[in-house]
Short mmCIF file of C-alpha atoms (C1' of nucleotides) in Angstrom, two decimals:
data_model
loop_
_atom_site.label_atom_id
_atom_site.label_comp_id
_atom_site.label_asym_id
_atom_site.label_seq_id
_atom_site.Cartn_x
_atom_site.Cartn_y
_atom_site.Cartn_z
CA MET A 1 0.00 0.00 0.00
CA GLY A 2 2.93 2.30 0.67
CA GLN A 3 4.05 1.70 -2.89
CA THR A 4 0.60 2.42 -4.22
CA MET A 5 0.50 5.64 -2.26
CA ALA A 6 3.84 6.61 -3.79
CA LEU A 7 2.25 6.07 -7.17
CA ALA A 8 -0.63 8.22 -6.06
CA ASP A 9 1.91 10.92 -5.26
CA ASP A 10 3.32 10.64 -8.77
CA ILE A 11 -0.16 10.95 -10.15
CA GLN A 12 -0.79 13.89 -7.89
CA SER A 13 2.23 15.75 -9.21
CA GLY A 14 1.43 14.96 -12.84
CA GLY A 15 -2.36 14.96 -12.67
CA LYS A 16 -4.96 17.66 -12.92
CA ALA A 17 -7.42 18.14 -10.05
CA LEU A 18 -11.09 18.31 -11.02
CA VAL A 19 -14.20 18.93 -8.96
CA TYR A 20 -17.64 17.56 -9.80
CA ASP A 21 -21.11 17.95 -8.34
CA LYS A 22 -23.34 15.06 -7.48
CA GLY A 23 -24.98 13.83 -10.67
CA GLU A 24 -22.28 15.12 -13.01
CA THR A 25 -20.89 12.79 -15.65
CA ILE A 26 -17.12 12.42 -16.11
CA PHE A 27 -17.36 10.47 -19.38
CA ARG A 28 -20.04 8.62 -21.29
CA GLN A 29 -20.08 5.15 -22.80
CA GLY A 30 -18.89 5.41 -26.40
CA GLU A 31 -16.78 8.52 -25.90
CA THR A 32 -13.00 8.21 -25.88
CA ASP A 33 -11.38 9.41 -22.70
CA PRO A 34 -7.67 8.54 -22.51
CA HIS A 35 -7.42 9.28 -18.77
CA LEU A 36 -7.03 7.45 -15.54
CA TYR A 37 -8.85 9.01 -12.57
CA PHE A 38 -7.90 8.86 -8.93
CA VAL A 39 -10.67 9.64 -6.44
CA GLN A 40 -9.42 11.96 -3.71
CA LYS A 41 -12.87 12.51 -2.30
CA GLY A 42 -16.41 11.50 -3.17
CA PHE A 43 -18.16 8.47 -4.57
CA LEU A 44 -18.82 7.47 -8.17
CA LYS A 45 -20.72 4.86 -10.15
CA ALA A 46 -19.54 3.20 -13.38
CA TYR A 47 -22.34 1.62 -15.38
CA TYR A 48 -23.18 -0.06 -18.66
CA LEU A 49 -26.24 0.93 -20.65
CA THR A 50 -27.58 -1.72 -23.01
CA ALA A 51 -29.24 -1.12 -26.36
CA SER A 52 -32.59 -1.84 -24.72
CA GLY A 53 -31.95 0.92 -22.20
CA LYS A 54 -31.18 -1.25 -19.18
CA GLU A 55 -28.54 -0.15 -16.71
CA TYR A 56 -26.01 -2.46 -15.04
CA VAL A 57 -23.55 -1.17 -12.45
CA LYS A 58 -20.01 -2.24 -13.25
CA THR A 59 -18.56 -0.85 -10.05
CA PHE A 60 -18.71 1.80 -7.37
CA VAL A 61 -15.60 3.95 -6.89
CA PRO A 62 -14.84 5.28 -3.40
CA GLU A 63 -11.99 7.48 -2.14
CA ASN A 64 -8.43 6.37 -2.91
CA ASP A 65 -9.53 4.17 -5.77
CA PHE A 66 -8.71 4.41 -9.47
CA ILE A 67 -11.00 4.21 -12.47
CA GLY A 68 -10.62 4.48 -16.22
CA SER A 69 -11.65 2.59 -19.32
CA SER A 70 -8.63 0.32 -19.72
CA ASN A 71 -9.48 -0.70 -23.27
CA VAL A 72 -8.97 2.93 -24.31
CA TYR A 73 -5.35 2.72 -23.16
CA ARG A 74 -4.61 -0.37 -25.22
CA TYR A 75 -6.81 0.58 -28.18
CA PRO A 76 -6.95 4.38 -28.21
CA GLN A 77 -9.41 4.55 -31.10
CA THR A 78 -12.09 2.61 -29.20
CA GLY A 79 -14.69 4.22 -26.98
CA CYS A 80 -15.24 3.79 -23.27
CA THR A 81 -17.29 0.70 -22.49
CA PHE A 82 -19.14 2.39 -19.64
CA THR A 83 -20.34 5.72 -18.23
CA LEU A 84 -18.84 7.29 -15.10
CA VAL A 85 -21.02 9.52 -12.92
CA CYS A 86 -20.76 11.09 -9.45
CA LEU A 87 -23.10 9.86 -6.73
CA GLU A 88 -21.62 12.44 -4.36
CA PRO A 89 -19.70 15.70 -4.85
CA SER A 90 -16.22 14.49 -5.77
CA ARG A 91 -12.64 15.63 -6.26
CA LEU A 92 -10.66 13.66 -8.81
CA LEU A 93 -7.13 13.65 -10.16
CA ARG A 94 -6.98 13.14 -13.89
CA LEU A 95 -3.92 11.78 -15.69
CA LYS A 96 -3.40 10.74 -19.30
CA TYR A 97 -2.51 7.06 -19.65
CA THR A 98 0.45 8.06 -21.80
CA ASP A 99 1.71 10.44 -19.11
CA LEU A 100 1.37 7.69 -16.54
CA ILE A 101 3.51 5.41 -18.68
CA ASN A 102 6.11 8.17 -18.97
CA ILE A 103 6.18 8.70 -15.21
CA VAL A 104 6.51 5.01 -14.62
CA GLN A 105 9.38 4.68 -17.07
CA GLN A 106 11.41 7.14 -15.00
CA THR A 107 11.96 4.93 -11.97
CA PRO A 108 11.79 1.17 -11.47
CA GLU A 109 10.11 1.73 -8.10
CA SER A 110 7.13 3.50 -9.62
CA ALA A 111 6.92 0.82 -12.31
CA LEU A 112 6.76 -1.81 -9.60
CA ALA A 113 4.17 0.23 -7.75
CA LEU A 114 2.02 0.31 -10.86
CA ILE A 115 2.51 -3.43 -11.37
CA ASN A 116 1.38 -4.10 -7.82
CA MET A 117 -1.60 -1.82 -8.26
CA LEU A 118 -2.61 -3.64 -11.43
CA ILE A 119 -2.31 -7.00 -9.70
CA ASP A 120 -4.57 -5.67 -6.96
CA VAL A 121 -7.09 -4.67 -9.60
CA ILE A 122 -6.87 -8.18 -11.02
CA ALA A 123 -7.41 -9.74 -7.60
CA LYS A 124 -10.46 -7.54 -7.08
CA LYS A 125 -11.96 -8.45 -10.44
CA GLU A 126 -11.20 -12.08 -9.75
CA ARG A 127 -13.27 -11.95 -6.60
CA ARG A 128 -16.20 -10.35 -8.38
CA GLU A 129 -15.93 -12.96 -11.14
CA PHE A 130 -15.87 -15.68 -8.46
CA GLU A 131 -19.00 -14.29 -6.86
CA PHE A 132 -20.91 -14.21 -10.14
CA LEU A 133 -19.74 -17.70 -11.04
CA CYS A 134 -20.18 -19.46 -7.71
CA LEU A 135 -22.66 -17.53 -5.56
CA SER A 136 -26.40 -16.89 -5.71
CA ALA A 137 -27.76 -13.34 -5.77
CA GLU A 138 -28.65 -13.65 -2.08
CA GLU A 139 -25.14 -14.84 -1.20
CA ARG A 140 -23.65 -11.97 -3.20
CA TYR A 141 -25.78 -9.52 -1.23
CA GLN A 142 -24.59 -11.10 2.01
CA GLN A 143 -21.01 -10.53 0.87
CA ILE A 144 -21.79 -6.82 0.67
CA LEU A 145 -23.30 -6.84 4.15
CA LYS A 146 -20.17 -8.54 5.47
CA ASN A 147 -17.39 -6.88 3.47
CA THR A 148 -18.56 -3.41 2.44
CA PRO A 149 -21.55 -2.41 4.57
CA GLU A 150 -20.73 1.30 3.97
CA LEU A 151 -22.02 0.74 0.46
CA LEU A 152 -25.56 0.46 1.83
CA LYS A 153 -25.31 4.05 3.05
CA ARG A 154 -23.77 5.57 -0.06
CA ALA A 155 -25.67 3.85 -2.88
CA THR A 156 -29.40 3.39 -3.38
CA GLN A 157 -30.88 -0.08 -3.20
CA ASN A 158 -31.69 0.26 -6.90
CA ASP A 159 -28.05 0.75 -7.78
CA ILE A 160 -26.93 -2.06 -5.48
CA ALA A 161 -29.39 -4.40 -7.20
CA ARG A 162 -28.01 -3.42 -10.60
CA TYR A 163 -24.53 -4.03 -9.24
CA LEU A 164 -25.55 -7.52 -8.10
CA GLY A 165 -26.95 -8.27 -11.55
CA ILE A 166 -30.59 -8.44 -10.44
CA THR A 167 -33.55 -6.06 -10.52
CA PRO A 168 -34.50 -3.76 -7.65
CA VAL A 169 -37.66 -5.83 -7.21
CA ALA A 170 -35.62 -8.99 -6.74
CA LEU A 171 -33.33 -7.35 -4.17
CA SER A 172 -36.29 -6.11 -2.19
CA ARG A 173 -37.62 -9.68 -2.12
CA ILE A 174 -34.25 -11.05 -1.01
CA ARG A 175 -34.13 -8.55 1.82
CA SER A 176 -37.60 -9.36 3.08
CA ARG A 177 -36.76 -13.07 2.79
CA MET A 178 -33.63 -12.48 4.89
CA THR A 179 -35.31 -10.35 7.52
CA GLY A 180 -36.69 -13.75 7.91
CA ASN A 181 -39.98 -12.69 9.39
CA PRO A 182 -40.61 -16.39 9.97
CA SER A 183 -44.23 -15.79 10.95
CA SER A 184 -44.93 -14.81 7.37
CA ALA A 185 -44.24 -18.42 6.45
CA LEU A 186 -47.14 -19.43 8.67
CA MET A 187 -49.58 -16.96 7.23
CA THR A 188 -51.58 -17.70 4.13
CA MET B 1 1.91 -8.27 -28.65
CA GLY B 2 5.57 -7.88 -29.62
CA GLN B 3 6.23 -6.58 -26.15
CA THR B 4 4.36 -9.43 -24.56
CA MET B 5 6.36 -11.91 -26.61
CA ALA B 6 9.57 -10.23 -25.40
CA LEU B 7 8.34 -10.85 -21.89
CA ALA B 8 7.66 -14.44 -22.81
CA ASP B 9 11.28 -14.66 -23.92
CA ASP B 10 12.40 -13.36 -20.54
CA ILE B 11 10.25 -15.95 -18.87
CA GLN B 12 11.62 -18.59 -21.18
CA SER B 13 15.21 -17.81 -20.19
CA GLY B 14 14.40 -17.66 -16.47
CA GLY B 15 11.65 -20.27 -16.32
CA LYS B 16 11.69 -24.02 -15.95
CA ALA B 17 10.01 -26.16 -18.61
CA LEU B 18 7.58 -28.77 -17.34
CA VAL B 19 5.61 -31.46 -19.16
CA TYR B 20 2.28 -32.83 -17.98
CA ASP B 21 -0.07 -35.56 -19.14
CA LYS B 22 -3.75 -35.08 -19.69
CA GLY B 23 -5.47 -35.22 -16.32
CA GLU B 24 -2.46 -34.17 -14.29
CA THR B 25 -2.85 -31.44 -11.70
CA ILE B 26 -0.37 -28.53 -11.53
CA PHE B 27 -1.61 -27.20 -8.19
CA ARG B 28 -4.64 -27.65 -6.00
CA GLN B 29 -6.94 -25.14 -4.36
CA GLY B 30 -5.60 -24.37 -0.89
CA GLU B 31 -1.96 -25.15 -1.68
CA THR B 32 0.50 -22.31 -2.00
CA ASP B 33 2.23 -22.19 -5.37
CA PRO B 34 4.25 -18.99 -5.86
CA HIS B 35 4.63 -19.46 -9.62
CA LEU B 36 3.36 -17.99 -12.81
CA TYR B 37 2.88 -20.48 -15.66
CA PHE B 38 3.13 -19.84 -19.36
CA VAL B 39 1.46 -22.41 -21.62
CA GLN B 40 3.74 -23.31 -24.54
CA LYS B 41 1.54 -26.15 -25.67
CA GLY B 42 -1.62 -27.84 -24.45
CA PHE B 43 -4.86 -26.82 -22.80
CA LEU B 44 -5.73 -26.43 -19.11
CA LYS B 45 -8.69 -25.81 -16.89
CA ALA B 46 -8.73 -23.68 -13.73
CA TYR B 47 -11.65 -24.40 -11.43
CA TYR B 48 -13.12 -23.66 -8.04
CA LEU B 49 -14.46 -26.42 -5.82
CA THR B 50 -17.06 -25.35 -3.26
CA ALA B 51 -17.52 -26.81 0.20
CA SER B 52 -20.56 -28.67 -1.11
CA GLY B 53 -18.42 -30.32 -3.79
CA LYS B 54 -19.64 -28.31 -6.76
CA GLU B 55 -17.20 -27.38 -9.51
CA TYR B 56 -17.13 -24.02 -11.30
CA VAL B 57 -14.70 -23.35 -14.15
CA LYS B 58 -12.84 -20.09 -13.61
CA THR B 59 -11.13 -20.19 -16.99
CA PHE B 60 -9.63 -22.30 -19.73
CA VAL B 61 -5.96 -21.71 -20.55
CA PRO B 62 -4.80 -22.26 -24.14
CA GLU B 63 -1.35 -21.92 -25.71
CA ASN B 64 0.50 -18.62 -25.21
CA ASP B 65 -1.57 -17.71 -22.21
CA PHE B 66 -0.48 -17.17 -18.60
CA ILE B 67 -2.01 -18.51 -15.40
CA GLY B 68 -1.22 -18.30 -11.72
CA SER B 69 -3.02 -17.54 -8.47
CA SER B 70 -2.38 -13.81 -8.26
CA ASN B 71 -3.38 -13.55 -4.62
CA VAL B 72 -0.41 -15.77 -3.74
CA TYR B 73 1.92 -13.16 -5.21
CA ARG B 74 0.49 -10.35 -3.10
CA TYR B 75 -0.17 -12.45 0.01
CA PRO B 76 2.35 -15.28 -0.06
CA GLN B 77 0.96 -17.01 3.01
CA THR B 78 -2.47 -17.54 1.42
CA GLY B 79 -3.39 -20.59 -0.65
CA CYS B 80 -4.38 -20.78 -4.28
CA THR B 81 -8.04 -19.99 -4.75
CA PHE B 82 -8.44 -22.59 -7.51
CA THR B 83 -7.13 -25.87 -8.91
CA LEU B 84 -5.23 -26.09 -12.23
CA VAL B 85 -5.45 -29.27 -14.29
CA CYS B 86 -4.47 -30.35 -17.82
CA LEU B 87 -7.24 -31.18 -20.28
CA GLU B 88 -4.58 -32.10 -22.87
CA PRO B 89 -0.93 -33.10 -22.65
CA SER B 90 0.80 -29.78 -21.99
CA ARG B 91 4.19 -28.10 -21.86
CA LEU B 92 4.47 -25.22 -19.41
CA LEU B 93 7.11 -22.72 -18.36
CA ARG B 94 7.19 -22.12 -14.64
CA LEU B 95 8.60 -18.96 -13.08
CA LYS B 96 8.55 -17.72 -9.49
CA TYR B 97 6.67 -14.45 -9.08
CA THR B 98 9.65 -13.04 -7.23
CA ASP B 99 11.99 -13.95 -10.10
CA LEU B 100 9.61 -12.32 -12.53
CA ILE B 101 9.75 -9.12 -10.50
CA ASN B 102 13.55 -9.28 -10.54
CA ILE B 103 13.65 -9.77 -14.29
CA VAL B 104 11.28 -6.90 -14.79
CA GLN B 105 13.31 -4.59 -12.58
CA GLN B 106 16.30 -5.01 -14.89
CA THR B 107 14.92 -3.14 -17.88
CA PRO B 108 12.16 -0.55 -18.23
CA GLU B 109 11.05 -2.23 -21.46
CA SER B 110 10.26 -5.53 -19.77
CA ALA B 111 8.50 -3.66 -16.96
CA LEU B 112 6.34 -1.96 -19.57
CA ALA B 113 5.73 -5.30 -21.26
CA LEU B 114 4.48 -6.73 -17.98
CA ILE B 115 2.32 -3.68 -17.38
CA ASN B 116 0.75 -4.10 -20.80
CA MET B 117 0.23 -7.80 -20.19
CA LEU B 118 -1.50 -7.07 -16.89
CA ILE B 119 -3.75 -4.50 -18.52
CA ASP B 120 -4.68 -7.12 -21.10
CA VAL B 121 -5.58 -9.49 -18.29
CA ILE B 122 -7.73 -6.77 -16.76
CA ALA B 123 -9.49 -6.14 -20.07
CA LYS B 124 -10.21 -9.85 -20.40
CA LYS B 125 -11.60 -10.12 -16.89
CA GLU B 126 -13.63 -7.00 -17.53
CA ARG B 127 -15.29 -8.65 -20.49
CA ARG B 128 -16.15 -11.77 -18.51
CA GLU B 129 -17.51 -9.61 -15.71
CA PHE B 130 -19.59 -7.70 -18.27
CA GLU B 131 -21.01 -10.92 -19.65
CA PHE B 132 -22.04 -12.19 -16.21
CA LEU B 133 -23.53 -8.83 -15.31
CA CYS B 134 -25.37 -7.98 -18.51
CA LEU B 135 -25.99 -11.16 -20.51
CA SER B 136 -28.21 -14.20 -20.04
CA ALA B 137 -26.72 -17.71 -20.00
CA GLU B 138 -27.90 -18.23 -23.58
CA GLU B 139 -26.28 -14.98 -24.72
CA ARG B 140 -23.05 -15.95 -22.95
CA TYR B 141 -23.06 -19.26 -24.82
CA GLN B 142 -23.59 -17.41 -28.09
CA GLN B 143 -20.53 -15.30 -27.29
CA ILE B 144 -18.49 -18.52 -27.16
CA LEU B 145 -19.91 -19.66 -30.49
CA LYS B 146 -18.96 -16.32 -32.00
CA ASN B 147 -15.64 -15.52 -30.32
CA THR B 148 -14.00 -18.80 -29.32
CA PRO B 149 -15.62 -21.68 -31.22
CA GLU B 150 -12.40 -23.75 -30.82
CA LEU B 151 -13.41 -24.13 -27.19
CA LEU B 152 -16.27 -26.42 -28.23
CA LYS B 153 -13.70 -28.87 -29.60
CA ARG B 154 -11.27 -28.80 -26.69
CA ALA B 155 -13.59 -28.79 -23.67
CA THR B 156 -16.54 -31.03 -22.81
CA GLN B 157 -20.01 -29.57 -22.72
CA ASN B 158 -20.02 -30.22 -18.98
CA ASP B 159 -17.00 -27.99 -18.46
CA ILE B 160 -18.35 -25.31 -20.76
CA ALA B 161 -21.57 -25.26 -18.76
CA ARG B 162 -19.63 -24.88 -15.52
CA TYR B 163 -17.66 -22.06 -17.17
CA LEU B 164 -20.90 -20.31 -18.08
CA GLY B 165 -22.12 -20.60 -14.50
CA ILE B 166 -24.95 -23.03 -15.28
CA THR B 167 -25.43 -26.80 -15.01
CA PRO B 168 -24.77 -29.23 -17.87
CA VAL B 169 -28.52 -29.93 -17.98
CA ALA B 170 -29.26 -26.24 -18.50
CA LEU B 171 -26.71 -25.94 -21.30
CA SER B 172 -28.17 -28.96 -23.06
CA ARG B 173 -31.59 -27.28 -22.90
CA ILE B 174 -30.21 -24.01 -24.24
CA ARG B 175 -28.63 -25.84 -27.17
CA SER B 176 -31.80 -27.69 -28.09
CA ARG B 177 -33.73 -24.43 -27.76
CA MET B 178 -31.26 -22.75 -30.13
CA THR B 179 -31.20 -25.55 -32.68
CA GLY B 180 -34.59 -24.05 -32.85
CA ASN B 181 -36.27 -27.20 -34.09
CA PRO B 182 -39.41 -25.08 -34.46
CA SER B 183 -41.56 -28.10 -35.17
CA SER B 184 -41.11 -29.17 -31.56
CA ALA B 185 -43.12 -26.12 -30.62
CA LEU B 186 -46.01 -27.48 -32.63
CA MET B 187 -45.93 -30.93 -31.12
CA THR B 188 -47.64 -31.69 -27.89
"C1'" DT C 1 -45.67 22.25 5.76
"C1'" DC C 2 -47.25 20.81 1.29
"C1'" DT C 3 -46.01 18.78 -2.99
"C1'" DG C 4 -43.88 16.26 -6.55
"C1'" DT C 5 -40.28 12.92 -7.36
"C1'" DT C 6 -37.61 9.07 -6.41
"C1'" DT C 7 -37.01 4.89 -3.91
"C1'" DT C 8 -38.78 0.76 -1.95
"C1'" DT C 9 -42.22 -2.67 -1.23
"C1'" DT C 10 -45.76 -5.93 -2.46
"C1'" DA C 11 -48.51 -8.79 -5.54
"C1'" DA C 12 -49.46 -11.69 -9.63
"C1'" DC C 13 -47.91 -14.14 -13.39
"C1'" DC C 14 -44.35 -16.17 -16.41
"C1'" DC C 15 -40.05 -18.31 -17.59
"C1'" DG C 16 -35.33 -19.91 -17.15
"C1'" DG C 17 -32.46 -22.67 -14.63
"C1'" DG C 18 -31.62 -26.18 -10.56
"C1'" DT C 19 -32.44 -30.82 -9.18
"C1'" DT C 20 -33.17 -35.55 -9.69
"C1'" DA C 21 -33.50 -39.40 -12.29
"C1'" DA C 22 -33.84 -42.23 -16.29
"C1'" DT C 23 -32.01 -43.20 -20.89
"C1'" DG C 24 -28.87 -43.37 -24.60
"C1'" DC C 25 -24.36 -42.78 -26.25
"C1'" DC C 26 -19.76 -43.44 -26.96
"C1'" DG C 27 -14.74 -44.66 -25.77
"C1'" DG C 28 -11.62 -47.20 -23.38
"C1'" DT C 29 -10.29 -51.65 -21.07
"C1'" DG C 30 -10.14 -56.41 -19.85
"C1'" DC D 1 -16.85 -58.81 -27.70
"C1'" DA D 2 -18.80 -57.38 -23.27
"C1'" DC D 3 -18.47 -54.17 -19.72
"C1'" DC D 4 -17.93 -49.93 -17.47
"C1'" DG D 5 -17.52 -45.05 -16.54
"C1'" DG D 6 -18.14 -40.51 -18.13
"C1'" DC D 7 -20.87 -37.48 -21.21
"C1'" DA D 8 -25.14 -35.74 -23.27
"C1'" DT D 9 -30.13 -35.61 -23.57
"C1'" DT D 10 -34.78 -35.54 -21.93
"C1'" DA D 11 -38.56 -35.20 -18.61
"C1'" DA D 12 -40.93 -33.66 -14.32
"C1'" DC D 13 -41.12 -30.69 -10.63
"C1'" DC D 14 -39.70 -26.72 -7.85
"C1'" DC D 15 -37.96 -22.19 -6.98
"C1'" DG D 16 -35.70 -17.80 -7.76
"C1'" DG D 17 -35.76 -13.92 -10.42
"C1'" DG D 18 -37.95 -10.96 -14.43
"C1'" DT D 19 -41.85 -8.16 -15.59
"C1'" DT D 20 -45.57 -5.18 -14.84
"C1'" DA D 21 -48.26 -2.50 -12.06
"C1'" DA D 22 -49.78 -0.28 -8.02
"C1'" DA D 23 -49.13 1.55 -3.55
"C1'" DA D 24 -46.42 3.02 0.29
"C1'" DA D 25 -42.48 5.37 2.07
"C1'" DA D 26 -38.67 8.52 2.00
"C1'" DC D 27 -36.78 12.88 0.25
"C1'" DA D 28 -36.05 17.37 -1.53
"C1'" DG D 29 -37.60 21.78 -2.80
"C1'" DA D 30 -40.76 25.64 -2.73
#
DNA sequence: TCTGTTTTTTAACCCGGGTTAATGCCGGTG
DNA sequence: CACCGGCATTAACCCGGGTTAAAAAACAGA
């Protein structure tokens, strides 16, 4: 983590600080935005919008986390695969991917810091993949209760449902099932 | 890709070649194996085994791909989160994570190659995550038909089902639904 | 406080996938 | 050749989640 913070320092020195209001959009699905963002303060939501108009939440982004459309770095002509919007007033540091690579080429330590950060991202995605593959929607919700209960305070239940890959109606049912009002099982 | 191949060369010079028969296990869930593997030839399956004995396929690993339990790199005391087994006779290159880091510290170019490789891994995981989040099981199967039809030849339908996150029975139903024998809809 | 909007809950109905079990189908082995 | 184990298919039944719609609850602004 010390290494990652050092990288954050590098980004701080090379990046541009930006302030957004709640509800503001940083970039939209389809646009090209060749930047990596570091969240100094606030809370954001990254989401996919399908052709049929349905929204699915890719991830929530809290303080001290990074976000950017990685495909745009590798294939600069492609568009972002998702939209990034603020759920709270936020302060971000913005840095071009190409500038990041330049910074990281300067010192082996910062290169290693970036490598470790990327491996952390991979580990995180691996856990989400594991949860989709191996757990039921109810079990995935219980993981949130156990591991990131703050999320319940910062995101609406609608958005949490769309993050779990289910509808808000289904999440409401899961919750009432879990509250376990066992008497309801006895009633007609 | 040229960069990634250069990295593969580095791994080749520092790695140890290993040969496995079909059915052999490289490492088991719970063991600690601090290595990254590069597949020169063959085809492997990485899978999770739940407490209740159910198997879920995390990924298939074809030639020129890498695999390793990334959490073991960051947290060396933890065990692998999955089991790795050969579906075909395979030749692998094995390299300690720590040696890889040493190699990569030598030259900025190899560090950049690793960074690019990691970003490719992230992009790949992002697509799988997207498919779980936004697509139905049938749509996910259609993605395989479109993007990696070779998989149908190298893996059993059982394993493909467990990769899609459904049961073999469900995949069989999806296939018969898709064959679209429309007459069956007319019959009792 | 009143009001309009968003979020959450509940109900009814449908459908896809899980489960179990039976059957058929190879492919390998003795 | 006969046998056996794993793989694929099919059927029957159940349950969780999608969909639609309506109502209740929580919020934010005037």
